[in-house]
Short mmCIF file of C-alpha atoms in Angstrom, two decimals:
data_model
loop_
_atom_site.label_atom_id
_atom_site.label_comp_id
_atom_site.label_asym_id
_atom_site.label_seq_id
_atom_site.Cartn_x
_atom_site.Cartn_y
_atom_site.Cartn_z
CA MET A 1 -17.56 41.96 -42.11
CA LEU A 2 -14.40 40.00 -42.82
CA LEU A 3 -12.05 39.14 -39.91
CA THR A 4 -8.38 38.30 -40.03
CA ALA A 5 -7.15 35.00 -38.58
CA ALA A 6 -5.75 36.88 -35.55
CA GLN A 7 -9.12 38.55 -34.98
CA VAL A 8 -10.88 35.20 -35.20
CA GLN A 9 -8.50 33.77 -32.58
CA THR A 10 -9.06 36.78 -30.31
CA GLU A 11 -12.83 36.54 -30.58
CA ALA A 12 -12.67 32.83 -29.81
CA GLN A 13 -10.64 33.44 -26.67
CA ASN A 14 -13.02 36.22 -25.60
CA SER A 15 -15.92 33.85 -26.10
CA LEU A 16 -14.12 31.14 -24.11
CA THR A 17 -13.54 33.55 -21.24
CA ALA A 18 -17.17 34.63 -21.29
CA VAL A 19 -18.43 31.05 -21.27
CA ALA A 20 -16.15 30.14 -18.37
CA LYS A 21 -17.39 33.05 -16.31
CA ALA A 22 -21.02 32.44 -17.25
CA VAL A 23 -21.01 28.86 -15.98
CA ASN A 24 -18.76 29.74 -13.03
CA ALA A 25 -16.30 27.15 -14.35
CA ALA A 26 -12.84 26.58 -12.90
CA PRO A 27 -10.73 25.51 -15.88
CA ILE A 28 -7.71 24.95 -13.64
CA SER A 29 -7.78 22.60 -10.66
CA LEU A 30 -5.45 20.51 -8.56
CA SER A 31 -6.72 16.98 -8.12
CA GLY A 32 -6.07 13.27 -8.42
CA GLU A 33 -2.49 12.23 -8.95
CA GLU A 34 -1.59 15.88 -9.42
CA SER A 35 -2.48 16.85 -5.84
CA ARG A 36 0.95 16.38 -4.25
CA THR A 37 2.24 19.58 -2.63
CA ALA A 38 4.90 18.34 -0.16
CA PHE A 39 8.45 17.74 -1.43
CA GLN A 40 11.62 16.70 0.33
CA ARG A 41 14.45 19.21 0.35
CA MET A 42 16.92 18.48 -2.48
CA GLU A 43 14.41 16.09 -4.04
CA LYS A 44 15.34 15.45 -7.65
CA GLY A 45 12.75 16.25 -10.27
CA ALA A 46 10.46 18.02 -7.82
CA ALA A 47 7.52 19.41 -9.78
CA LEU A 48 4.03 20.62 -9.10
CA ARG A 49 1.48 18.88 -11.32
CA LEU A 50 -1.52 20.98 -12.24
CA LYS A 51 -4.48 19.54 -14.09
CA VAL A 52 -5.98 21.98 -16.60
CA VAL A 53 -9.62 21.10 -17.13
CA ASN A 54 -11.53 22.60 -20.06
CA THR A 55 -15.16 22.75 -19.00
CA THR A 56 -16.24 24.95 -21.87
CA GLY A 57 -17.65 23.95 -25.22
CA GLN A 58 -14.63 25.12 -27.20
CA ALA A 59 -11.01 24.09 -27.56
CA LEU A 60 -8.56 25.89 -25.30
CA GLN A 61 -5.64 27.26 -27.33
CA ASN A 62 -2.54 29.37 -26.63
CA ALA A 63 -3.19 29.43 -22.89
CA VAL A 64 -0.55 29.53 -20.18
CA VAL A 65 -0.42 28.52 -16.54
CA GLU A 66 1.18 31.16 -14.34
CA VAL A 67 2.46 30.01 -10.96
CA SER A 68 4.10 32.23 -8.35
CA ALA A 69 5.35 31.40 -4.86
CA LEU A 70 7.86 33.95 -3.58
CA GLU A 71 11.41 32.80 -4.37
CA LEU A 72 10.32 29.18 -4.84
CA LEU A 73 9.19 29.73 -8.40
CA ASN A 74 7.69 32.28 -10.74
CA GLN A 75 6.91 30.66 -14.03
CA ARG A 76 4.65 30.67 -17.00
CA ILE A 77 4.11 27.26 -18.56
CA PRO A 78 2.51 26.99 -22.03
CA VAL A 79 -0.59 24.80 -22.13
CA PRO A 80 -1.03 22.52 -25.14
CA GLU A 81 -4.38 22.65 -26.88
CA VAL A 82 -7.12 21.14 -24.72
CA ALA A 83 -10.21 19.96 -26.55
CA ALA A 84 -13.68 20.74 -25.19
CA GLY A 85 -14.45 18.58 -22.15
CA LYS A 86 -10.89 17.29 -21.91
CA ASN A 87 -7.97 17.94 -19.58
CA THR A 88 -4.20 17.93 -19.53
CA VAL A 89 -1.52 17.94 -16.85
CA ILE A 90 1.13 20.65 -16.61
CA GLU A 91 4.36 20.05 -14.69
CA VAL A 92 5.83 23.09 -12.96
CA PRO A 93 9.47 22.51 -11.84
CA LEU A 94 10.24 23.49 -8.25
CA ASN A 95 13.44 24.67 -6.58
CA SER A 96 13.68 22.06 -3.84
CA ALA A 97 17.08 23.37 -2.68
CA LEU A 98 15.44 26.17 -0.71
CA ARG A 99 15.12 25.89 3.04
CA ALA A 100 12.43 23.66 4.49
CA ASP A 101 9.35 25.85 4.85
CA ARG A 102 5.80 26.45 3.71
CA TYR A 103 5.47 28.59 0.58
CA PRO A 104 2.05 30.04 -0.29
CA ALA A 105 1.52 29.79 -4.04
CA THR A 106 -0.99 31.03 -6.57
CA ALA A 107 -1.75 29.43 -9.93
CA ARG A 108 -3.73 31.08 -12.71
CA LEU A 109 -4.83 29.99 -16.15
CA LEU A 110 -4.47 32.83 -18.65
CA ASP A 111 -5.58 33.16 -22.24
CA SER A 112 -3.33 34.35 -25.08
CA ARG A 113 -3.82 37.99 -24.06
CA GLY A 114 -3.05 37.39 -20.38
CA HIS A 115 -6.68 37.49 -19.26
CA PRO A 116 -7.59 35.04 -16.47
CA LEU A 117 -9.73 32.01 -17.29
CA GLY A 118 -11.72 30.92 -14.26
CA GLU A 119 -10.72 31.26 -10.64
CA ALA A 120 -7.15 31.43 -9.38
CA LEU A 121 -5.92 28.44 -7.40
CA SER A 122 -4.27 29.01 -4.01
CA LEU A 123 -2.17 26.31 -2.37
CA ASP A 124 0.79 25.84 -0.06
CA ILE A 125 3.94 24.20 -1.39
CA ILE A 126 5.86 22.56 1.46
CA ILE A 127 9.58 21.76 1.40
CA VAL A 128 10.15 18.99 3.98
CA PRO A 129 13.48 18.58 5.82
CA ARG A 130 15.60 15.63 4.80
CA PRO A 131 15.36 12.72 7.25
CA LEU A 132 18.15 11.86 9.63
CA PRO A 133 20.08 8.70 8.68
CA HIS A 134 19.96 5.44 10.64
CA THR A 135 16.77 6.10 12.55
CA MET A 136 14.56 3.31 13.87
CA PRO A 137 10.91 3.44 12.80
CA VAL A 138 8.50 3.84 15.69
CA VAL A 139 5.22 2.62 14.23
CA LEU A 140 1.80 3.47 15.60
CA TRP A 141 -0.31 0.35 14.96
CA GLY A 142 -3.26 2.65 14.30
CA ASP A 143 -3.79 6.30 13.43
CA GLY A 144 -4.75 9.56 15.08
CA ASP A 145 -4.26 13.30 14.99
CA ASN A 146 -1.16 13.74 12.84
CA ALA A 147 0.42 16.50 14.90
CA LEU A 148 -0.15 14.65 18.18
CA VAL A 149 1.21 11.39 16.78
CA LYS A 150 4.32 13.27 15.68
CA GLU A 151 4.69 15.00 19.06
CA ILE A 152 4.47 11.72 20.98
CA GLY A 153 7.46 10.44 19.02
CA PHE A 154 6.07 8.11 16.40
CA THR A 155 7.66 8.15 12.96
CA HIS A 156 4.93 6.23 11.10
CA GLN A 157 1.24 5.49 11.42
CA ARG A 158 -1.28 3.16 9.82
CA THR A 159 -3.11 3.84 6.58
CA ASP A 160 -5.66 1.64 4.78
CA PRO A 161 -5.34 2.53 1.09
CA VAL A 162 -7.19 -0.45 -0.40
CA SER A 163 -10.70 -1.28 -1.58
CA TYR A 164 -10.47 -5.07 -1.71
CA SER A 165 -13.77 -5.69 -3.46
CA TRP A 166 -12.83 -3.09 -6.10
CA ILE A 167 -9.54 -4.84 -6.89
CA TRP A 168 -11.18 -8.28 -6.89
CA LYS A 169 -13.64 -7.10 -9.55
CA GLN A 170 -11.17 -5.03 -11.59
CA GLY A 171 -8.40 -7.62 -11.57
CA LYS A 172 -5.04 -7.01 -13.17
CA ASN A 173 -3.89 -3.37 -13.53
CA ALA A 174 -6.60 -2.15 -11.13
CA THR A 175 -6.22 1.00 -9.12
CA ALA A 176 -6.25 0.52 -5.37
CA MET A 177 -9.64 2.23 -5.04
CA PRO A 178 -12.17 4.14 -7.14
CA ALA A 179 -10.78 7.44 -8.44
CA ALA A 180 -12.38 9.70 -5.83
CA ASN A 181 -11.03 7.57 -2.98
CA VAL A 182 -7.57 7.51 -4.52
CA VAL A 183 -7.55 11.32 -4.46
CA THR A 184 -8.50 11.38 -0.76
CA VAL A 185 -5.81 8.88 0.25
CA ARG A 186 -3.16 10.66 -1.82
CA GLN A 187 -3.94 13.91 -0.06
CA SER A 188 -3.80 12.16 3.32
CA LEU A 189 -0.37 10.67 2.57
CA ASP A 190 0.81 14.06 1.37
CA ARG A 191 -0.26 15.65 4.66
CA LEU A 192 1.57 12.97 6.64
CA PHE A 193 4.75 13.57 4.69
CA SER A 194 4.47 17.35 5.05
CA ILE A 195 4.97 17.09 8.84
CA GLY A 196 7.59 14.35 8.77
CA LEU A 197 5.45 11.26 9.25
CA GLY A 198 5.36 8.19 7.05
CA GLY A 199 2.37 6.10 6.08
CA ILE A 200 2.33 2.35 6.75
CA ALA A 201 -0.07 0.71 4.29
CA PHE A 202 -1.94 -2.18 5.89
CA VAL A 203 -2.46 -4.61 2.99
CA THR A 204 -4.49 -7.71 3.82
CA PRO A 205 -6.13 -9.24 0.73
CA GLY A 206 -6.22 -12.66 2.39
CA ARG A 207 -8.59 -11.38 5.05
CA TYR A 208 -11.01 -10.19 2.38
CA VAL A 209 -10.93 -13.58 0.66
CA GLY A 210 -11.57 -15.35 3.96
CA THR A 211 -14.73 -13.33 4.65
CA ASP A 212 -16.14 -12.54 1.19
CA HIS A 213 -15.09 -15.53 -0.95
CA PRO A 214 -15.40 -18.65 1.22
CA GLU A 215 -15.17 -20.84 -1.86
CA TYR A 216 -11.40 -20.28 -1.56
CA ASN A 217 -11.20 -21.07 2.17
CA ARG A 218 -9.71 -24.03 3.98
CA VAL A 219 -11.63 -27.28 4.18
CA GLY A 220 -11.64 -29.54 7.21
CA ARG A 221 -11.67 -33.33 7.25
CA ASP A 222 -15.46 -33.15 7.51
CA GLY A 223 -15.70 -31.09 4.31
CA ARG A 224 -16.71 -27.88 6.06
CA LYS A 225 -15.14 -24.63 4.98
CA GLY A 226 -13.44 -22.48 7.58
CA ASP A 227 -12.97 -18.71 7.66
CA ASN A 228 -9.28 -18.62 6.70
CA ALA A 229 -8.19 -18.20 3.09
CA ASN A 230 -6.32 -21.01 1.39
CA GLY A 231 -3.31 -19.43 -0.27
CA LEU A 232 -2.67 -22.44 -2.52
CA PHE A 233 -5.41 -21.39 -4.94
CA PRO A 234 -3.86 -19.65 -7.98
CA ARG A 235 -6.76 -17.18 -8.04
CA VAL A 236 -5.98 -16.08 -4.48
CA GLN A 237 -2.25 -15.78 -5.19
CA GLN A 238 -2.94 -13.62 -8.25
CA TYR A 239 -5.30 -11.46 -6.22
CA ALA A 240 -2.64 -10.96 -3.55
CA TYR A 241 -0.20 -9.76 -6.20
CA ASP A 242 -2.82 -7.55 -7.86
CA THR A 243 -3.58 -5.90 -4.53
CA GLY A 244 0.04 -5.03 -3.86
CA ALA A 245 0.50 -3.81 -7.43
CA ALA A 246 -2.63 -1.66 -7.21
CA VAL A 247 -1.31 0.09 -4.09
CA ALA A 248 2.04 0.67 -5.79
CA GLN A 249 0.38 2.00 -8.94
CA SER A 250 -1.94 4.38 -7.09
CA PHE A 251 0.35 5.62 -4.31
CA GLY A 252 3.87 4.34 -4.92
CA ASP A 253 5.11 7.67 -6.30
CA LEU A 254 4.32 9.43 -3.03
CA PRO A 255 7.14 9.73 -0.47
CA GLY A 256 4.43 9.73 2.22
CA LEU A 257 3.91 6.01 1.55
CA GLN A 258 7.02 4.49 3.10
CA SER A 259 6.16 0.97 4.20
CA SER A 260 3.59 -1.79 4.18
CA LEU A 261 2.49 -4.25 6.83
CA ILE A 262 1.37 -7.41 5.05
CA HIS A 263 -1.37 -9.72 6.38
CA THR A 264 -1.09 -8.80 10.05
CA GLU A 265 -2.76 -11.19 12.52
CA ILE A 266 -4.34 -13.43 9.91
CA ARG A 267 -2.12 -16.47 9.85
CA ASP A 268 -2.95 -16.93 13.54
CA HIS A 269 -6.13 -18.69 12.41
CA THR A 270 -4.57 -21.02 9.85
CA LYS A 271 -5.18 -24.76 10.07
CA PRO A 272 -4.62 -27.84 7.93
CA SER A 273 -6.83 -28.03 4.87
CA PHE A 274 -7.88 -31.06 2.90
CA HIS A 275 -9.20 -29.63 -0.35
CA ASP A 276 -8.00 -31.30 -3.54
CA VAL A 277 -5.67 -28.33 -4.11
CA ASP A 278 -3.95 -29.15 -0.79
CA LYS A 279 -3.66 -32.86 -1.52
CA VAL A 280 -2.16 -32.22 -4.95
CA ALA A 281 0.28 -29.65 -3.60
CA TYR A 282 1.53 -31.95 -0.85
CA ARG A 283 1.90 -34.89 -3.19
CA LYS A 284 3.84 -32.69 -5.61
CA ALA A 285 6.14 -31.42 -2.85
CA THR A 286 6.85 -34.74 -1.14
CA GLY A 287 5.53 -37.57 -3.27
CA GLN A 288 3.32 -38.61 -0.33
CA ASP A 289 -0.29 -38.28 0.70
CA ILE A 290 -1.34 -36.19 3.69
CA PRO A 291 -1.18 -38.55 6.69
CA ALA A 292 -4.55 -39.52 8.10
CA ALA A 293 -3.51 -38.52 11.63
CA ALA A 294 -2.99 -34.86 10.65
CA GLU A 295 -5.96 -32.73 11.62
CA ASP A 296 -5.08 -29.98 14.08
CA ARG A 297 -2.55 -27.24 13.37
CA ARG A 298 -0.83 -27.88 16.70
CA GLY A 299 0.22 -31.35 15.60
CA VAL A 300 -0.62 -34.87 16.75
CA SER A 301 -0.34 -36.11 20.33
CA TYR A 302 2.25 -38.88 20.55
CA GLN A 303 -0.10 -40.75 22.89
CA THR A 304 -2.53 -41.35 20.03
CA ILE A 305 0.06 -42.82 17.66
CA LYS A 306 0.28 -46.62 17.77
CA GLY A 307 3.83 -47.93 18.16
CA PHE A 308 5.28 -44.51 18.94
CA PRO A 309 8.96 -44.80 20.09
CA LYS A 310 9.42 -44.86 23.85
CA ASP A 311 12.23 -42.33 23.64
CA ARG A 312 9.86 -40.02 21.67
CA ILE A 313 12.46 -39.51 18.96
CA VAL A 314 11.24 -39.80 15.37
CA PRO A 315 13.28 -39.85 12.15
CA ASP A 316 13.48 -36.73 9.97
CA ASN A 317 11.37 -38.43 7.31
CA ASP A 318 8.54 -39.34 9.67
CA PRO A 319 5.32 -38.84 7.65
CA ILE A 320 3.57 -36.72 10.27
CA LEU A 321 6.65 -34.60 10.94
CA SER A 322 7.17 -34.13 7.19
CA TYR A 323 3.61 -32.94 6.74
CA TYR A 324 3.70 -30.35 9.52
CA ARG A 325 7.11 -29.09 8.44
CA TRP A 326 5.67 -28.56 4.94
CA PHE A 327 2.45 -27.05 6.26
CA TRP A 328 4.10 -24.40 8.42
CA LYS A 329 6.72 -23.45 5.83
CA ARG A 330 4.72 -23.31 2.62
CA GLY A 331 1.77 -25.66 2.82
CA ASP A 332 -0.85 -23.33 4.23
CA GLY A 333 -0.16 -20.80 1.46
CA TRP A 334 0.51 -17.73 3.60
CA TYR A 335 4.19 -17.72 2.67
CA ASP A 336 3.21 -17.40 -0.99
CA LEU A 337 0.46 -14.85 -0.33
CA ASN A 338 2.82 -12.61 1.67
CA SER A 339 5.42 -12.94 -1.06
CA ALA A 340 2.89 -12.12 -3.77
CA VAL A 341 1.77 -8.93 -2.01
CA ASN A 342 5.41 -7.95 -1.48
CA LYS A 343 6.22 -8.44 -5.17
CA GLY A 344 3.16 -6.43 -6.19
CA LEU A 345 4.10 -3.55 -3.91
CA LYS A 346 7.54 -3.42 -5.51
CA SER A 347 6.33 -3.89 -9.08
CA THR A 348 6.86 -0.21 -9.96
CA GLY A 349 10.56 -0.45 -9.13
CA ARG A 350 10.60 1.60 -5.96
CA LYS A 351 13.59 0.58 -3.84
CA ASP A 352 12.93 2.32 -0.52
CA LEU A 353 9.46 0.93 0.21
CA TRP A 354 10.01 -1.57 3.03
CA THR A 355 7.63 -4.35 3.95
CA PHE A 356 7.17 -6.30 7.15
CA PHE A 357 5.04 -8.94 8.84
CA ASP A 358 3.78 -9.29 12.40
CA PRO A 359 3.24 -10.95 14.82
CA ALA A 360 6.31 -12.88 13.76
CA VAL A 361 6.61 -15.00 16.90
CA ARG A 362 3.21 -16.66 16.54
CA THR A 363 4.58 -19.57 14.56
CA PRO A 364 6.53 -22.77 15.23
CA SER A 365 10.32 -22.61 15.39
CA ILE A 366 10.76 -22.84 11.64
CA TYR A 367 13.01 -20.46 9.78
CA GLY A 368 11.69 -18.62 6.74
CA ALA A 369 8.00 -19.32 7.18
CA THR A 370 6.74 -15.78 6.73
CA GLY A 371 7.35 -15.05 3.06
CA GLU A 372 9.47 -12.60 1.13
CA VAL A 373 9.05 -9.50 3.29
CA ASP A 374 11.91 -7.20 4.22
CA TYR A 375 11.53 -7.39 7.99
CA LEU A 376 9.93 -9.48 10.68
CA SER A 377 8.30 -7.60 13.51
CA GLN A 378 6.77 -8.21 16.91
CA TRP A 379 4.72 -5.48 18.51
CA THR A 380 4.39 -4.39 22.08
CA TYR A 381 1.84 -2.38 24.06
CA THR A 382 1.97 0.65 26.33
CA TYR A 383 3.44 -0.41 29.66
CA PRO A 384 4.39 1.54 32.79
CA GLU A 385 7.89 0.02 32.52
CA PRO A 386 9.77 1.21 29.40
CA GLU A 387 12.15 -1.76 29.51
CA LYS A 388 9.22 -4.00 28.55
CA ILE A 389 9.85 -2.95 24.94
CA GLY A 390 12.86 -5.23 25.11
CA LEU A 391 10.62 -8.28 25.36
CA ALA A 392 9.62 -8.07 21.70
CA THR A 393 13.27 -7.65 20.74
CA ASP A 394 14.29 -10.69 22.77
CA GLU A 395 11.55 -12.77 21.15
CA LEU A 396 12.73 -11.87 17.66
CA ALA A 397 16.37 -12.53 18.60
CA ALA A 398 15.37 -15.96 19.92
CA MET A 399 13.54 -16.70 16.66
CA ALA A 400 16.54 -15.66 14.59
CA ALA A 401 18.71 -18.03 16.60
#
């Protein structure tokens, strides 16, 4: 029996439907980068991204995705041809001007005759209220039940969206984590945003280097390696940038990711290092060698220095003073590592992602020693007296002065 081209197409679609049902396949799914469901009211370009997965043995042709969610949308989006075993992403524009609310939605994949292919997808599309202007972030240096954190009054909480060993191995253009983990973190950030919380990404590549790659750690006068990364190594600086860039690439499009705390509580353990990379860097910066008296990060006792002035006043170019000034500004490498992470985080061009460093007051009275972050921060704890929060503010004001 001869069949027309139209009949051949119809039979193919019937066969595709039968195969999908037989293997209990779900040709349409919401996953990966396409899993975002929370959108800010009046957000420009708001769109639901649905991944159409063809799990059958034939090409998917002339299909449409039908999405309905009350007055939010009611659309049919044509699906380009999807080869067997392949997938494609369909963008469904949303009306973000509607009131902030939760809108139950249903998505279906239909063949050319309007017959469903696989199971329907049910999801909630959430329009989030616009934030109030000029509000101070209240950051939970940790995480917890989202609703409770919000009720207490926090505006942001900690997230850890990085697999450091993964990025170290993958190198440039790595994702922040393996694909399955990226999906989980994206969904977590989406949930935070849906209730008005922001995620603070804790990004600490230097800590990973210090524990897992001691060949790049500081070296004492006795030749022993410590447990603190040496940021003067180009490999470590590149890794710091790659880590920030990986976070931006994997999560930077999500409004739930709003900030990043860079290298918290790591520089506390820094100390002078005497690897060849340190000696070369100091000689390049000052034209001098590292003074023999320099050993401890807290400086050199004047009582041990022969011929030290009785008035205890030294010139600005004193060799020991020059070394420690260099060490605490740039010489230990943390300034450059913080700056590298910051640049990586902003490599996708996002302007509203703010970065900060704490504890900012655990450093000598030297301006600009923390790197190119947007803000310096000093935390506080939970005290019976609310006015204690002012202590951290006073400390930062004293540093700025």
